[in-house]
mmCIF file of C-alpha atoms in Angstrom:
data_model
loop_
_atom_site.group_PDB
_atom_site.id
_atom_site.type_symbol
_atom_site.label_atom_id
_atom_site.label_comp_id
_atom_site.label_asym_id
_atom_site.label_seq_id
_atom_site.Cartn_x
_atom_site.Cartn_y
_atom_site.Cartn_z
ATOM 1 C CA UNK A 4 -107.519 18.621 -186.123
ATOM 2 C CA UNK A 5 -107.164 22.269 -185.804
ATOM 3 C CA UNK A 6 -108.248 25.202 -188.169
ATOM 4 C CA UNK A 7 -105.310 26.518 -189.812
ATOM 5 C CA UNK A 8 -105.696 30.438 -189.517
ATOM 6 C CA UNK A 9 -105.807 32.289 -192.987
ATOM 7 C CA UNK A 10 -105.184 35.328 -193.719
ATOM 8 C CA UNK A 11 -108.686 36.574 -192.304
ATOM 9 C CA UNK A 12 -108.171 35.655 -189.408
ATOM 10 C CA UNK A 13 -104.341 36.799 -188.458
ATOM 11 C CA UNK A 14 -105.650 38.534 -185.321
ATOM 12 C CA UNK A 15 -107.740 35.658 -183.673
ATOM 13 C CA UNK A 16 -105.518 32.845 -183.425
ATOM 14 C CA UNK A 17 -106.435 30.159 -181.112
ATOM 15 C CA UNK A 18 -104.527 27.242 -179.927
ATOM 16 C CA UNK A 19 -104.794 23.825 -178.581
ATOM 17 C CA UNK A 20 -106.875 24.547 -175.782
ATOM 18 C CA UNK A 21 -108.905 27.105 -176.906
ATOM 19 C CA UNK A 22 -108.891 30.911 -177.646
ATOM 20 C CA UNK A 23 -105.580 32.733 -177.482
ATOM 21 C CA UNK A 24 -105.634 36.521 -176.949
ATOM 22 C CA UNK A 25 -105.476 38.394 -180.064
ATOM 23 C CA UNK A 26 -102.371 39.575 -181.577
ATOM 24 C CA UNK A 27 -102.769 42.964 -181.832
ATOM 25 C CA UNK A 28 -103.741 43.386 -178.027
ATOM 26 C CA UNK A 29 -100.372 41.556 -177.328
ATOM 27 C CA UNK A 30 -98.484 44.809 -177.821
ATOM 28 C CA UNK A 31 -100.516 47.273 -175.551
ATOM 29 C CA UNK A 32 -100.580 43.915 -172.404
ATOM 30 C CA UNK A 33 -96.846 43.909 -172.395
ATOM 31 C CA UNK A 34 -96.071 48.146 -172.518
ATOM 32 C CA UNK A 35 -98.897 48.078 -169.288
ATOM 33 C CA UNK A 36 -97.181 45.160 -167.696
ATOM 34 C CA UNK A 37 -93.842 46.691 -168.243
ATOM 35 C CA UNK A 38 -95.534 50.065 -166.787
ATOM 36 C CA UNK A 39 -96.816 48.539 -163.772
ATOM 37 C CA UNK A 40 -93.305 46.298 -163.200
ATOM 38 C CA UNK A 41 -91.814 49.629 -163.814
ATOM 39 C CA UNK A 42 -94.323 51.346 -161.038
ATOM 40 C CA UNK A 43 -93.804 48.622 -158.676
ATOM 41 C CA UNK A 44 -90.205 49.054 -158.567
ATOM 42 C CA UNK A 45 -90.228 52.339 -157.797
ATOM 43 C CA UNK A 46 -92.620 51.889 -154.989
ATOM 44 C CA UNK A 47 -90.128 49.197 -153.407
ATOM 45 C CA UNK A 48 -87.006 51.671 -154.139
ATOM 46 C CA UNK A 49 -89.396 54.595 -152.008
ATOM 47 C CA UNK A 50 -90.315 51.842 -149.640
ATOM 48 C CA UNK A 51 -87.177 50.918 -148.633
ATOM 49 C CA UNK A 52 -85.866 54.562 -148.839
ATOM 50 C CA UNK A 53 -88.731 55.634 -146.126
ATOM 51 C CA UNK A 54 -87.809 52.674 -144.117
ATOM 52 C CA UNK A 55 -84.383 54.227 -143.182
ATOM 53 C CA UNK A 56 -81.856 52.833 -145.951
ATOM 54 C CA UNK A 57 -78.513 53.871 -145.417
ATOM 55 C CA UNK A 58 -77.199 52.805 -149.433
ATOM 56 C CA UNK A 59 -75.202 55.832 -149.112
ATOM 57 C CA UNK A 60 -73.689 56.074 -145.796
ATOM 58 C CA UNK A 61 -70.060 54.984 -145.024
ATOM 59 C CA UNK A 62 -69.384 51.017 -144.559
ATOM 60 C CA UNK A 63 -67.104 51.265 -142.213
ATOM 61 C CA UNK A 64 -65.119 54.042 -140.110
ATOM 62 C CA UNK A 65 -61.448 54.879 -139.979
ATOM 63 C CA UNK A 66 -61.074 52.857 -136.521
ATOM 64 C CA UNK A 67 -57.709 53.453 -134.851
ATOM 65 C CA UNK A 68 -54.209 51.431 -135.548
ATOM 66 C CA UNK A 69 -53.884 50.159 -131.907
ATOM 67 C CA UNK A 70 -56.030 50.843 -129.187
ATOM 68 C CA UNK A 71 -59.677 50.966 -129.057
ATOM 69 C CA UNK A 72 -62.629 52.987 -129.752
ATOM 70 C CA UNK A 73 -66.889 52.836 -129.492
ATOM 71 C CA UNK A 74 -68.918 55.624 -131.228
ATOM 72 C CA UNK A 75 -72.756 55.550 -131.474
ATOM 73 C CA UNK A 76 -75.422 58.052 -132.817
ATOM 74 C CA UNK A 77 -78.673 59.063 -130.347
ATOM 75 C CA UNK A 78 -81.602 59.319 -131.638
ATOM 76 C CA UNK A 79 -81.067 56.594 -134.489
ATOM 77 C CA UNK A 80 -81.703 53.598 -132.729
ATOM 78 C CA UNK A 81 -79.845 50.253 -133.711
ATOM 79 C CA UNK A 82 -78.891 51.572 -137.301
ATOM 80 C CA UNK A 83 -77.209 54.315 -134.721
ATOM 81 C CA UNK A 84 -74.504 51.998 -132.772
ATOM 82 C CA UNK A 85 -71.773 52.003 -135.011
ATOM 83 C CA UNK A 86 -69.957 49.621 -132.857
ATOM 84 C CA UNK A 87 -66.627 49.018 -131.175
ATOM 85 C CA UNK A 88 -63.076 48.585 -132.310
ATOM 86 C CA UNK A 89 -60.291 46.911 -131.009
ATOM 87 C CA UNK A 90 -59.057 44.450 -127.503
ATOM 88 C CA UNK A 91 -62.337 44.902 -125.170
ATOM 89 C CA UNK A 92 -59.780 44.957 -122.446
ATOM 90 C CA UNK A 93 -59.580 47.153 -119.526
ATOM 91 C CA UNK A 94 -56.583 50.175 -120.219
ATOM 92 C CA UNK A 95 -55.566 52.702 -118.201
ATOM 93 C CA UNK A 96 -57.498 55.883 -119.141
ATOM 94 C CA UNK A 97 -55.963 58.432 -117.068
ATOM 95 C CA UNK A 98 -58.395 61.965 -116.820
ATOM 96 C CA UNK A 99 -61.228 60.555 -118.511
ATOM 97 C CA UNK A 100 -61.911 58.988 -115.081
ATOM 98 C CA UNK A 101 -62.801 62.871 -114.109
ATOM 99 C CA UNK A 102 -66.221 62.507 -116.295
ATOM 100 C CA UNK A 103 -67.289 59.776 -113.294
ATOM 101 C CA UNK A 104 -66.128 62.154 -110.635
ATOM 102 C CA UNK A 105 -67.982 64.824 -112.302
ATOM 103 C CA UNK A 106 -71.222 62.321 -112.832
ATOM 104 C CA UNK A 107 -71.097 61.287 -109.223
ATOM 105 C CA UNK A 108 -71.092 64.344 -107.730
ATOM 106 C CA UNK A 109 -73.863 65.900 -109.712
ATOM 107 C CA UNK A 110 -76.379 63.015 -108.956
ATOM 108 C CA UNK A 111 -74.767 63.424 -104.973
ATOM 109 C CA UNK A 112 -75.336 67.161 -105.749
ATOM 110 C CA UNK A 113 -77.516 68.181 -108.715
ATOM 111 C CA UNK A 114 -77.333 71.630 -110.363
ATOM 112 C CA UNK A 115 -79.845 73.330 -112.508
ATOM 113 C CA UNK A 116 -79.802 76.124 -115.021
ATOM 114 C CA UNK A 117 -76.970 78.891 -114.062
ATOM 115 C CA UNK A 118 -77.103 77.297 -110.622
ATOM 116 C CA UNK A 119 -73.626 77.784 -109.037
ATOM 117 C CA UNK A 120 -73.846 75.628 -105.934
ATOM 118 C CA UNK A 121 -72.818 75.712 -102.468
ATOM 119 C CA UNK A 122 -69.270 77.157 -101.817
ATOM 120 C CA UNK A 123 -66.546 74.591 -101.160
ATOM 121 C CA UNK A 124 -63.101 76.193 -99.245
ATOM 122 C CA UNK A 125 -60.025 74.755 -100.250
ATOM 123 C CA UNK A 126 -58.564 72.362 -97.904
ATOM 124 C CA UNK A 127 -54.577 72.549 -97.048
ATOM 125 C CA UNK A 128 -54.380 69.529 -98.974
ATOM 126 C CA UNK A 129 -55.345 71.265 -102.294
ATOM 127 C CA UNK A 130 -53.249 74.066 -101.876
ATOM 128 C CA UNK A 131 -50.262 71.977 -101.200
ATOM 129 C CA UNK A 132 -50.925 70.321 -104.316
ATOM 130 C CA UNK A 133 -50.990 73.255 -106.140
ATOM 131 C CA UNK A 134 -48.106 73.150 -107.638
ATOM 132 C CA UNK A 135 -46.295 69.642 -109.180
ATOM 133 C CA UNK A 136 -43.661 68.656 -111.760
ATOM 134 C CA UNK A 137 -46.010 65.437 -112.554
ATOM 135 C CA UNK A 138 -49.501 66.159 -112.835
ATOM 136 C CA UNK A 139 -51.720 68.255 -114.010
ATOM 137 C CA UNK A 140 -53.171 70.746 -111.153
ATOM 138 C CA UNK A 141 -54.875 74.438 -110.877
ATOM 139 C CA UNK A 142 -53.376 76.670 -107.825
ATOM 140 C CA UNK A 143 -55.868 76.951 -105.485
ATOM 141 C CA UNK A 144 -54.940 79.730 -101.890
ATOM 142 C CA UNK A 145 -55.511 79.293 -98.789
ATOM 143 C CA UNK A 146 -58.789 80.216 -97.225
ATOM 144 C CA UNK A 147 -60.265 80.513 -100.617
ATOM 145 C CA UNK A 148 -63.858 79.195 -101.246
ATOM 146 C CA UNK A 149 -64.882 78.161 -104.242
ATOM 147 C CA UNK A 150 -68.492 76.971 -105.851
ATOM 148 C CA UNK A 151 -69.248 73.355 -106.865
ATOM 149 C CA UNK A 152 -69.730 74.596 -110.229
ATOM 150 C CA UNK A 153 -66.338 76.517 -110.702
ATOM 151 C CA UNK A 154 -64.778 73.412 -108.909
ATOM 152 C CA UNK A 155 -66.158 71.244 -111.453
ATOM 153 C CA UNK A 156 -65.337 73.890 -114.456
ATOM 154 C CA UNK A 157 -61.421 73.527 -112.502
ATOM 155 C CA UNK A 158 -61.776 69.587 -113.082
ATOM 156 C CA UNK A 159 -63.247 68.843 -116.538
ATOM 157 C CA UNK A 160 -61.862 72.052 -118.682
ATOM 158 C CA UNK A 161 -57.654 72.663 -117.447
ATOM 159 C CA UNK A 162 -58.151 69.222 -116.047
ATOM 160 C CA UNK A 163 -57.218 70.341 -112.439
ATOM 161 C CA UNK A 164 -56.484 66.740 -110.389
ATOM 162 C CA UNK A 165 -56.131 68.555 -107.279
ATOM 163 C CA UNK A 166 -59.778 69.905 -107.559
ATOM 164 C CA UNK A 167 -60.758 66.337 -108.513
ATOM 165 C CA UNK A 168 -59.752 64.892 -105.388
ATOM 166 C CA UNK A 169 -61.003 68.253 -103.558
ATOM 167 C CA UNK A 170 -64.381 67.414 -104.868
ATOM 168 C CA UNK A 171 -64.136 63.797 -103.512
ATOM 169 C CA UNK A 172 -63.219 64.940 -100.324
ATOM 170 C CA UNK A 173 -65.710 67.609 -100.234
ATOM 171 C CA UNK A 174 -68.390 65.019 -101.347
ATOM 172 C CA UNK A 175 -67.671 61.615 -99.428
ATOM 173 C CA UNK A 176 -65.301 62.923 -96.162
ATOM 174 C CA UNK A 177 -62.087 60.703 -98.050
ATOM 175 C CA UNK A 178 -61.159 60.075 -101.833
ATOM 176 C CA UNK A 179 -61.160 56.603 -100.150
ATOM 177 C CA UNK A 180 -64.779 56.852 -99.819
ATOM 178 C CA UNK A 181 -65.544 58.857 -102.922
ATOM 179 C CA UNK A 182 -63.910 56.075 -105.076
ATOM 180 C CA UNK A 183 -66.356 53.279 -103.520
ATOM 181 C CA UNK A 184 -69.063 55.813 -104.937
ATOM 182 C CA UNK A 185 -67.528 56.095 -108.565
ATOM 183 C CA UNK A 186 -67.380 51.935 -109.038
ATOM 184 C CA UNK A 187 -70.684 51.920 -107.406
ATOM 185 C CA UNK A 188 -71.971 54.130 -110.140
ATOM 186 C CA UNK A 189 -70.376 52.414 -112.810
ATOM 187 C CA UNK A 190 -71.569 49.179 -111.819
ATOM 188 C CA UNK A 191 -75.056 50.571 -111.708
ATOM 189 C CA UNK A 192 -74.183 51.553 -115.578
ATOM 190 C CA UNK A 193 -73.189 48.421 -116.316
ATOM 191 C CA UNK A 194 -69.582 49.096 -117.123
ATOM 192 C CA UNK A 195 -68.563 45.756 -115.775
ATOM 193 C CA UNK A 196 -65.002 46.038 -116.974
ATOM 194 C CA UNK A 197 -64.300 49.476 -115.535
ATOM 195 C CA UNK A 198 -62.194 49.725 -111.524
ATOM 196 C CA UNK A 199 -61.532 53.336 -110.385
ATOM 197 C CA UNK A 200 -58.679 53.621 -107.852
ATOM 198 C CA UNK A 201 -58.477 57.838 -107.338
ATOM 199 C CA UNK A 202 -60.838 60.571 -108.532
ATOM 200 C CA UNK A 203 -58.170 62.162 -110.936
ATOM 201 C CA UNK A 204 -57.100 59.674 -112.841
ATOM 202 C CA UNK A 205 -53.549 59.788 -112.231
ATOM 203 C CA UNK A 206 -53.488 56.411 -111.084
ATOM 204 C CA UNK A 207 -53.109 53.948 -113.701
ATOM 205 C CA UNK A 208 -54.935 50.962 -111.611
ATOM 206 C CA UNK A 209 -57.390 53.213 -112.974
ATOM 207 C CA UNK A 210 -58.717 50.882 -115.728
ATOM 208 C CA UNK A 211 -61.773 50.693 -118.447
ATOM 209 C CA UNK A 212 -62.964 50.113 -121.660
ATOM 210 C CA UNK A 213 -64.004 51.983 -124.870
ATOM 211 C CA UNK A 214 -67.373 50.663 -125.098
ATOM 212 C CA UNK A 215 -67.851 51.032 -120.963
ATOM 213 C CA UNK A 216 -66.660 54.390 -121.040
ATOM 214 C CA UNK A 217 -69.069 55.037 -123.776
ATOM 215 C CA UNK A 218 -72.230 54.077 -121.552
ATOM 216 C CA UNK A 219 -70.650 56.710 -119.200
ATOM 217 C CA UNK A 220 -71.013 59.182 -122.143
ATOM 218 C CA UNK A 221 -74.650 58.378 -122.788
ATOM 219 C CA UNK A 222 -75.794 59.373 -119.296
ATOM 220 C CA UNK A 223 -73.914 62.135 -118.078
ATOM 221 C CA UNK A 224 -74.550 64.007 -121.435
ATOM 222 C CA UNK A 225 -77.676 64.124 -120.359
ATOM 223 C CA UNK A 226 -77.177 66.636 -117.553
ATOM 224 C CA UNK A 227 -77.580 69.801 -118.602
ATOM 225 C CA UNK A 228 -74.946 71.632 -116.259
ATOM 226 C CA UNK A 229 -72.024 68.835 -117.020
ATOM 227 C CA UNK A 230 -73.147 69.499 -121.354
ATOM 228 C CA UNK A 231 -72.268 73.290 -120.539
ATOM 229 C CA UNK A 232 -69.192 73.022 -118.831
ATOM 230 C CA UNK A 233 -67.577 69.925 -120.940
ATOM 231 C CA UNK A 234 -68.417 72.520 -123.937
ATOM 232 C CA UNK A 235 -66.245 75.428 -122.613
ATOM 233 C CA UNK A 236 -63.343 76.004 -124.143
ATOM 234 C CA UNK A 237 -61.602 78.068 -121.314
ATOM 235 C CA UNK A 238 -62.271 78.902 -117.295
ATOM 236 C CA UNK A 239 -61.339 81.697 -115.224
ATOM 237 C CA UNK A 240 -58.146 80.754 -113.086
ATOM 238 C CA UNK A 241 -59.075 80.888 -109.118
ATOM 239 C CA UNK A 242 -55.580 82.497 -107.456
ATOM 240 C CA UNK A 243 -54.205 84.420 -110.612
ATOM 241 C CA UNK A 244 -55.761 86.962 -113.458
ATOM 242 C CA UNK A 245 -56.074 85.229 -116.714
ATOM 243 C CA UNK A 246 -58.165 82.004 -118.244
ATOM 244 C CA UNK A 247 -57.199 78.703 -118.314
ATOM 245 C CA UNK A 248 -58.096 76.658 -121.792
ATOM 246 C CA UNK A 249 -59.469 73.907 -122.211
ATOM 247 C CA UNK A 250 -57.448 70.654 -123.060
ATOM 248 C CA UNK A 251 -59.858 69.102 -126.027
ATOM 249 C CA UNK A 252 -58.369 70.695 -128.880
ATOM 250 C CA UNK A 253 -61.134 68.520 -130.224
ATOM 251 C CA UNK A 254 -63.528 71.590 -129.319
ATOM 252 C CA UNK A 255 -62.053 73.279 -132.971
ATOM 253 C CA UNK A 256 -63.624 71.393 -135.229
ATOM 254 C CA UNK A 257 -66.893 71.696 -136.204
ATOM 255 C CA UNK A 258 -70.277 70.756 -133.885
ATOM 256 C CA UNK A 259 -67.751 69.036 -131.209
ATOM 257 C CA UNK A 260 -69.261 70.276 -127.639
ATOM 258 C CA UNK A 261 -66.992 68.073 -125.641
ATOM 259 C CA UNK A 262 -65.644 66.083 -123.542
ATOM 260 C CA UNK A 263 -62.877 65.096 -121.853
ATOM 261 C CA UNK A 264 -59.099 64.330 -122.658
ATOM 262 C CA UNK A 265 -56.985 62.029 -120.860
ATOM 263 C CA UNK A 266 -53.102 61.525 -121.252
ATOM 264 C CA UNK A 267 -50.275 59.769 -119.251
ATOM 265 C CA UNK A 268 -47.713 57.814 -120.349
ATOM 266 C CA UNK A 269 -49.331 54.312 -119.592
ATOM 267 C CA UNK A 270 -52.458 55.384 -120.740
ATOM 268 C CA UNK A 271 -51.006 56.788 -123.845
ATOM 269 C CA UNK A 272 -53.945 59.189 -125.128
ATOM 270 C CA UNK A 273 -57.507 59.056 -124.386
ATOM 271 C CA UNK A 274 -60.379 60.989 -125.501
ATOM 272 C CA UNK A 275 -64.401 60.990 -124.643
ATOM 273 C CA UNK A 276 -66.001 63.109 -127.244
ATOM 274 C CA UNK A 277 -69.331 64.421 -128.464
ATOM 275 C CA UNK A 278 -70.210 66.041 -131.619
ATOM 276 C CA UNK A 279 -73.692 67.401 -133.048
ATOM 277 C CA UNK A 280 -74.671 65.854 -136.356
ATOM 278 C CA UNK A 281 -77.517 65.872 -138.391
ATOM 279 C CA UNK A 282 -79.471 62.656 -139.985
ATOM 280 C CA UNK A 283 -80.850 62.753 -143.847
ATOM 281 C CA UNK A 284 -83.750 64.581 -143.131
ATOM 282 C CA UNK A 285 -81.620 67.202 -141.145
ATOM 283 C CA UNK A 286 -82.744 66.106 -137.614
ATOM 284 C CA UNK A 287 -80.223 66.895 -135.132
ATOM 285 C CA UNK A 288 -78.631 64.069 -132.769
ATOM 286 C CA UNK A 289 -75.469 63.721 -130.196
ATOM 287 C CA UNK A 290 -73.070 61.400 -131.516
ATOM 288 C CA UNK A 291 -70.428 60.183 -128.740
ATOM 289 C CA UNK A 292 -67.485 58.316 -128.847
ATOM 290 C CA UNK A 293 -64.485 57.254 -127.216
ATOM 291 C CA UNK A 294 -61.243 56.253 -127.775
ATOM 292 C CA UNK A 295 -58.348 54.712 -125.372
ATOM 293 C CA UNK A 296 -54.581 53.755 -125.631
ATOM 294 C CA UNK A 297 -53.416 55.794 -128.161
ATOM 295 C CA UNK A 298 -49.561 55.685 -128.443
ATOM 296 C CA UNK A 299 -48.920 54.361 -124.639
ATOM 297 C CA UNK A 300 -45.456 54.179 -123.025
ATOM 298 C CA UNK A 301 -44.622 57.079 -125.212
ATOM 299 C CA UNK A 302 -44.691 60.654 -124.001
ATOM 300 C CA UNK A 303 -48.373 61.598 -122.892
ATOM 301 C CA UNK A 304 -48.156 64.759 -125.498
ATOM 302 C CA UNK A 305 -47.693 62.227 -128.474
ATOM 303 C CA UNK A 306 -50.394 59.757 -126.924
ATOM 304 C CA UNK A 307 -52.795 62.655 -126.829
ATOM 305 C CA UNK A 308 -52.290 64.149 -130.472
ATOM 306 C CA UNK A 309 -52.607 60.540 -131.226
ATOM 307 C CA UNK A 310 -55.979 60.551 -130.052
ATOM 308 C CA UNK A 311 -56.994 63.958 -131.409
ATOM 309 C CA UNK A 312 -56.237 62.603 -134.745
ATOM 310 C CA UNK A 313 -57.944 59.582 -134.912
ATOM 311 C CA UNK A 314 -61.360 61.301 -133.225
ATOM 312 C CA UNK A 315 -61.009 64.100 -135.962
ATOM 313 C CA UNK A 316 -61.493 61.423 -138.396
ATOM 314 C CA UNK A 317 -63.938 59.169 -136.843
ATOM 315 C CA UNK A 318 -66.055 62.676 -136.017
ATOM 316 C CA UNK A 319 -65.920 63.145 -139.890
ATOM 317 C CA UNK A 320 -67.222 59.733 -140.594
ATOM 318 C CA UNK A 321 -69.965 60.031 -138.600
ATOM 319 C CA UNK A 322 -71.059 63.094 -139.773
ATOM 320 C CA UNK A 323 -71.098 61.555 -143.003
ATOM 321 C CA UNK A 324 -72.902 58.421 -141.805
ATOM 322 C CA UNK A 325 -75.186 60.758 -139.897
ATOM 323 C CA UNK A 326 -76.139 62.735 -142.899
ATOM 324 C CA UNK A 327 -77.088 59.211 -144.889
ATOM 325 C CA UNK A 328 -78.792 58.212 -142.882
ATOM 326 C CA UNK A 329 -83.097 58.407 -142.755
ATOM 327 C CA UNK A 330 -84.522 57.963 -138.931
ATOM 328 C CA UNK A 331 -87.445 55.779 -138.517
ATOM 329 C CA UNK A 332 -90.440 56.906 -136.815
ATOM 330 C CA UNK A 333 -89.943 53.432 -134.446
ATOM 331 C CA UNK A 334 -86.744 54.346 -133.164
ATOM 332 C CA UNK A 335 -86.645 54.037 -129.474
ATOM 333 C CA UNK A 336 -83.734 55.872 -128.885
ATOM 334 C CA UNK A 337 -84.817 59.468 -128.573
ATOM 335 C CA UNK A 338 -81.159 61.100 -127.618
ATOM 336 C CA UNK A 339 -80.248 62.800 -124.331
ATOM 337 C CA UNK A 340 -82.322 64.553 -122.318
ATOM 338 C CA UNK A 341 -82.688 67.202 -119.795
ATOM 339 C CA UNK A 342 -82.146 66.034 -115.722
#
């Protein structure tokens, strides 16, 4: 039988198996527990935060109607591949395939700093093909030699195919031979879904895929001379006075430093970009993306605005997704470098 408490004794109650903790410590145990559960959450919300939490960054990014698209962040590791969008299928890309010929023949021929390169004359061939109703060329004279550098300035800013396929020549004797370099490279990249048929681009056998042309990105941003040309916006034309722009109007908006626009009317519009973002702690990285087919079997004008638009807004989402985002001092991925 147990002692009924009286009114002595209201602060030491016990209970069936023994002493119970006196009521008027009860108050002051549960404000310190609720302190400490308090405490402890806030560690775990700081935890997590240091960890590299994104709460706040974008779900998901305004990925194109039709078509497809890749876009990753360097530097971030996995949190930065934001993934692909879209039929994984090989499209025509049209002069995007000019960022291969560009990578191939600066491994063939690397530059360095203001390095201009060995002079290259222009061959009858380029000067006859100077001038066309259906591509995209830059006039080039007879007996006129110009640098590997300015060549590749004449390829990747007005987009010059003629100089694309002088380059090939110039590099592998035929664009025969130069072309067995390019899906030699890209099978060394891995881009296992890509075939190149020409050095321009004009060709549409010319075929790839967002997320292979996207490994492309990775490693040629990493040379130095290509990062300072594709960044341009205008070159000095070879035979008359006067510059010739670039064709990324992508190059307007904010941090974009490249890369390469491609348009024809099976390929629609097609766009390799790269913009300069900055993480949550204001750490600067490359982001890089690329998107293919936009509007094809239209006019290549409206296939390329197409694709303007769409990268304006996926280069806005990852900015924002950039910004939200906390790198983790594991992250493997340490952006492009130098070489």
């Amino acid at each position: 039988m147990h002692r009924l408490p009286d009114p002595g004794d209201a602060g030491d109650t016990r209970g069936p198996d023994g002493p119970r903790t006196p009521a008027r410590h009860r108050g002051a145990l549960l404000a310190a527990a609720a302190t400490a559960l308090a405490t402890l959450m806030a560690l775990t919300i700081l935890l997590h935060t240091d960890s590299g939490a994104d709460a706040a960054a974008p779900t998901t990014l305004p990925w194109p109607d039709d078509g497809q698209a890749a876009v990753l962040i360097e530097g971030l590791g996995e949190r930065g591949d934001l993934g692909a969008h879209g039929p994984e299928r090989p499209v025509p890309i049209a002069s995007v395939a000019k960022v291969m010929t560009a990578y191939v023949i600066l491994r063939d021929h690397p530059l360095h700093g203001d390095e201009s390169g060995p002079l290259v004359p222009a061959d009858q061939q380029a000067v006859n093909e100077s001038f066309s109703g259906t591509e995209s060329t830059v006039e080039v004279r007879p007996g006129q030699r110009l640098t590997q550098r300015r060549l590749l300035e004449l390829t990747l800013i007005p987009s010059g195919n003629n100089i694309a396929r002088l380059l090939a020549r110039w590099d592998a004797g035929s664009q025969q031979a130069f072309v067995a370099r390019m899906n030699s490279a890209a099978a060394d990249l891995g881009m296992h879904k890509t075939t190149y048929t020409g050095a321009s681009g004009i060709e549409p056998t010319t075929l790839s895929t967002a997320a292979d042309q996207l490994k492309l990105a990775r490693k040629v941003m990493r040379d130095d001379v290509f990062r300072s040309i594709v960044a341009r916006p205008d070159t000095t034309a070879p035979a008359v006075s006067g510059p010739l722009p670039n064709t990324n109007d992508l190059l307007d908006t904010r941090g974009v430093v490249g890369i390469k626009t491609g348009s024809s009317t099976p390929a629609g519009g097609a766009l390799m970009w790269a913009v300069a973002v900055r993480d949550g702690r204001g750490h600067e990285h490359l982001a890089l993306g690329v998107v293919l087919h936009q509007h094809p079997d239209t006019t290549p004008r409206e296939g390329l605005q197409a694709a303007f638009d769409t990268s304006r807004a996926l280069v806005e989402a990852v900015r924002s997704r950039a910004s939200a985002t906390t790198p983790t001092p594991t992250a493997q991925d340490t952006g492009p470098a130098s070489g």
